Amino acid sequence: MGYSIAMQCESFVKGNRAMVDLNQIMYDMIKKSNCFETSYVNEIEELVDTGLEKTEENIQKVALEYLDEKGYARRIDNLDRAKQHILESSMYSDTVQVRKRREMVEDLLQEADAEELEKLTDVCVLDKLQKIDEKLEKIANPQYEYAVEIVNEVLTDADKMGGSLTEFESFQMLLNRYASAGWRVMSVTAREGSNHKISMTGFSSSTKQVVVVFERRR
């Protein structure tokens, strides 16, 4: 499979009479595929020499900068700890030094040869084929979930009072809220609903309700 890709690249090179690094092409394809980690983040500690003379004033200055960089509050106890940290870091130096941690990203493909890159390309292609197969399986055998919303009063955007702080959602806003989450309307049904309130005549009143059923694929 990787061989066919290499052959296509070679054909492209011959057809266009251009110099193309096939290893670089495979390297870029593996990076873009994201089928596995191609880099490793390693945290290292290093001594940073500020070049400042080791005086009390400079130690305090660097300590405050250290606190700000770490996001610590400039409290007395924090400042004392930072100064102690800097004194220990600068123990064998005539200048103010501070230990700092930084992330170093190691490229795991940097030392890979052509054969290894070709095998990794095969793995990436197989990974993509497996994901395509899983998507086709979901299309062939879809699973659905449903949601039901009961609306007591259908309002339009024109019903909103300008400047009102009252919570307002029109029917269109309701539909768009569900649509943005991947739902689609399956049915809209009107029904009589009781609000269980006793009117002055002694009878409970009823209201028109709208039942909206939504559906989406899992």
Coordinates of C-alpha atoms in Angstrom, one line a residue:
M1 CA 0.0 0.0 0.0
G2 CA 2.9 2.3 0.9
Y3 CA 4.6 1.2 -2.3
S4 CA 1.8 2.3 -4.4
I5 CA 1.9 5.7 -2.8
A6 CA 5.6 5.9 -3.5
M7 CA 5.1 4.8 -7.1
Q8 CA 2.5 7.6 -7.6
C9 CA 5.0 10.1 -6.2
E10 CA 7.7 8.8 -8.5
S11 CA 5.3 9.1 -11.5
F12 CA 4.5 12.7 -10.5
V13 CA 8.2 13.4 -10.3
K14 CA 8.9 12.0 -13.7
G15 CA 5.9 13.7 -15.3
N16 CA 6.9 17.1 -13.9
R17 CA 10.6 16.7 -14.2
A18 CA 11.0 18.0 -10.6
M19 CA 13.1 17.0 -7.7
V20 CA 10.8 15.7 -4.9
D21 CA 11.9 14.2 -1.6
L22 CA 9.6 11.2 -1.2
N23 CA 10.6 10.7 2.4
Q24 CA 9.5 14.3 3.1
I25 CA 6.1 13.6 1.4
M26 CA 5.6 10.5 3.6
Y27 CA 6.7 12.4 6.7
D28 CA 4.2 15.2 6.0
M29 CA 1.4 12.6 5.3
I30 CA 2.1 10.8 8.6
K31 CA 2.1 14.1 10.5
K32 CA -1.2 15.3 9.0
S33 CA -3.0 11.9 9.5
N34 CA -2.9 12.3 13.3
C35 CA -3.3 8.5 13.6
F36 CA -0.7 8.3 16.4
E37 CA 1.6 10.6 18.3
T38 CA 4.6 11.7 16.3
S39 CA 6.2 14.0 19.0
Y40 CA 7.0 13.7 22.7
V41 CA 6.9 16.7 25.1
N42 CA 9.7 16.5 27.7
E43 CA 10.0 18.9 30.6
I44 CA 13.5 19.9 31.4
E45 CA 15.0 22.1 34.1
E46 CA 17.8 24.5 33.3
L47 CA 19.8 27.2 35.0
V48 CA 19.2 30.7 33.5
D49 CA 22.0 33.2 34.2
T50 CA 20.5 36.7 34.5
G51 CA 24.0 38.3 34.3
L52 CA 23.1 40.4 37.3
E53 CA 25.6 40.8 40.2
K54 CA 24.6 38.7 43.2
T55 CA 23.3 41.5 45.5
E56 CA 20.3 41.7 47.7
E57 CA 18.6 44.2 45.5
N58 CA 19.1 42.0 42.3
I59 CA 18.1 38.8 44.1
Q60 CA 14.8 40.5 45.2
K61 CA 14.3 41.9 41.7
V62 CA 14.7 38.4 40.1
A63 CA 12.5 36.9 42.8
L64 CA 9.6 39.2 42.1
E65 CA 9.9 38.5 38.4
Y66 CA 9.9 34.8 39.2
L67 CA 6.7 35.1 41.2
D68 CA 5.0 37.1 38.4
E69 CA 6.1 34.6 35.8
K70 CA 4.7 31.7 37.9
G71 CA 1.5 33.6 38.6
Y72 CA 2.1 33.7 42.4
A73 CA 0.9 36.5 44.6
R74 CA 3.6 39.0 45.8
R75 CA 3.2 38.0 49.4
I76 CA 6.1 38.1 51.9
D77 CA 6.1 34.3 52.4
N78 CA 6.1 33.7 48.6
L79 CA 8.9 36.3 48.2
D80 CA 11.0 34.6 50.9
R81 CA 10.6 31.2 49.2
A82 CA 11.5 32.7 45.8
K83 CA 14.6 34.4 47.1
Q84 CA 15.7 31.1 48.8
H85 CA 15.1 29.3 45.5
I86 CA 17.3 31.9 43.7
L87 CA 20.1 31.8 46.3
E88 CA 20.3 28.0 46.0
S89 CA 20.4 28.2 42.2
S90 CA 23.1 30.9 42.4
M91 CA 25.2 29.1 45.0
Y92 CA 28.2 28.4 42.8
S93 CA 27.9 31.5 40.7
D94 CA 29.0 35.2 41.0
T95 CA 25.8 36.3 39.2
V96 CA 22.1 35.7 39.9
Q97 CA 20.9 32.5 38.5
V98 CA 17.4 30.9 38.6
R99 CA 16.3 27.4 37.8
K100 CA 13.4 27.3 35.3
R101 CA 11.4 24.5 33.7
R102 CA 10.6 24.5 30.0
E103 CA 9.0 22.1 27.6
M104 CA 11.1 20.5 24.9
V105 CA 9.3 18.9 22.0
E106 CA 11.1 15.8 20.6
D107 CA 10.2 14.7 17.0
L108 CA 9.8 11.0 17.1
L109 CA 10.0 10.7 13.3
Q110 CA 13.3 12.7 13.0
E111 CA 15.5 9.6 12.9
A112 CA 13.1 7.4 10.8
D113 CA 14.5 6.0 7.6
A114 CA 12.6 5.5 4.3
E115 CA 11.5 1.9 5.2
E116 CA 10.2 3.0 8.6
L117 CA 8.3 5.9 7.1
E118 CA 6.8 3.6 4.5
K119 CA 5.5 1.2 7.1
L120 CA 4.1 4.1 9.2
T121 CA 2.3 5.4 6.1
D122 CA 0.7 1.9 5.7
V123 CA -0.4 2.1 9.3
C124 CA -2.0 5.5 8.8
V125 CA -3.8 4.4 5.6
L126 CA -5.2 1.3 7.4
D127 CA -6.3 3.5 10.3
K128 CA -8.1 5.8 7.9
L129 CA -9.8 2.8 6.2
Q130 CA -11.0 1.5 9.6
K131 CA -12.5 4.9 10.5
I132 CA -14.2 5.0 7.1
D133 CA -15.6 1.5 7.7
E134 CA -16.9 2.6 11.1
K135 CA -18.7 5.6 9.6
L136 CA -20.2 3.4 6.8
E137 CA -21.4 1.0 9.5
K138 CA -23.2 3.9 11.4
I139 CA -24.8 5.0 8.1
A140 CA -26.0 1.5 7.3
N141 CA -27.3 0.9 10.9
P142 CA -28.1 4.3 12.3
Q143 CA -29.1 4.8 16.0
Y144 CA -31.4 7.7 17.0
E145 CA -32.3 9.5 20.1
Y146 CA -35.4 11.7 20.6
A147 CA -36.4 14.8 22.6
V148 CA -39.8 16.3 23.3
E149 CA -40.5 20.0 23.9
I150 CA -44.0 21.2 25.0
V151 CA -44.6 24.8 24.1
N152 CA -47.5 26.5 26.0
E153 CA -47.5 29.7 24.0
V154 CA -46.1 30.0 20.5
L155 CA -44.3 33.3 20.2
T156 CA -42.6 34.9 17.2
D157 CA -39.6 37.3 17.3
A158 CA -42.0 40.2 16.8
D159 CA -43.6 39.4 20.2
K160 CA -40.5 40.3 22.1
M161 CA -40.9 43.7 24.0
G162 CA -37.9 46.0 23.4
G163 CA -35.7 46.5 26.4
S164 CA -37.6 43.8 28.4
L165 CA -35.5 41.8 30.9
T166 CA -38.0 39.0 30.9
E167 CA -36.6 35.7 29.6
F168 CA -37.9 35.3 26.1
E169 CA -37.6 32.6 23.5
S170 CA -39.6 32.6 20.3
F171 CA -40.6 29.4 18.5
Q172 CA -37.9 30.1 15.9
M173 CA -35.3 30.5 18.6
L174 CA -36.4 27.2 20.2
L175 CA -36.0 25.4 16.8
N176 CA -32.6 26.9 16.2
R177 CA -31.4 26.0 19.7
Y178 CA -32.1 22.4 19.0
A179 CA -30.8 22.6 15.4
S180 CA -27.4 23.9 16.6
A181 CA -27.1 20.8 18.8
G182 CA -27.8 18.5 15.8
W183 CA -31.5 17.9 16.3
R184 CA -34.1 18.0 13.5
V185 CA -37.9 18.3 13.9
M186 CA -39.8 15.1 13.5
S187 CA -43.3 16.3 14.2
V188 CA -45.3 19.3 15.5
T189 CA -48.6 18.6 17.1
A190 CA -51.2 20.9 18.7
R191 CA -53.2 19.7 21.7
E192 CA -55.4 21.0 24.5
G193 CA -53.5 21.3 27.8
S194 CA -54.9 22.2 31.2
N195 CA -53.1 24.7 33.4
H196 CA -54.8 23.3 36.5
K197 CA -55.8 26.8 37.6
I198 CA -59.4 27.4 38.9
S199 CA -61.0 30.3 37.1
M200 CA -63.6 32.7 38.6
T201 CA -66.4 30.5 37.1
G202 CA -65.1 27.6 39.1
F203 CA -63.8 25.6 36.1
S204 CA -60.2 25.0 35.3
S205 CA -59.1 26.7 32.1
S206 CA -57.3 25.0 29.2
T207 CA -54.6 26.3 26.8
K208 CA -53.4 25.4 23.4
Q209 CA -50.1 23.5 23.6
V210 CA -47.7 22.6 20.8
V211 CA -45.7 19.3 21.2
V212 CA -42.5 19.3 19.2
V213 CA -40.6 16.0 18.7
F214 CA -36.9 16.2 17.8
E215 CA -34.6 13.5 16.5
R216 CA -30.9 13.1 15.9
R217 CA -28.4 10.4 15.2
R218 CA -26.2 9.3 18.1

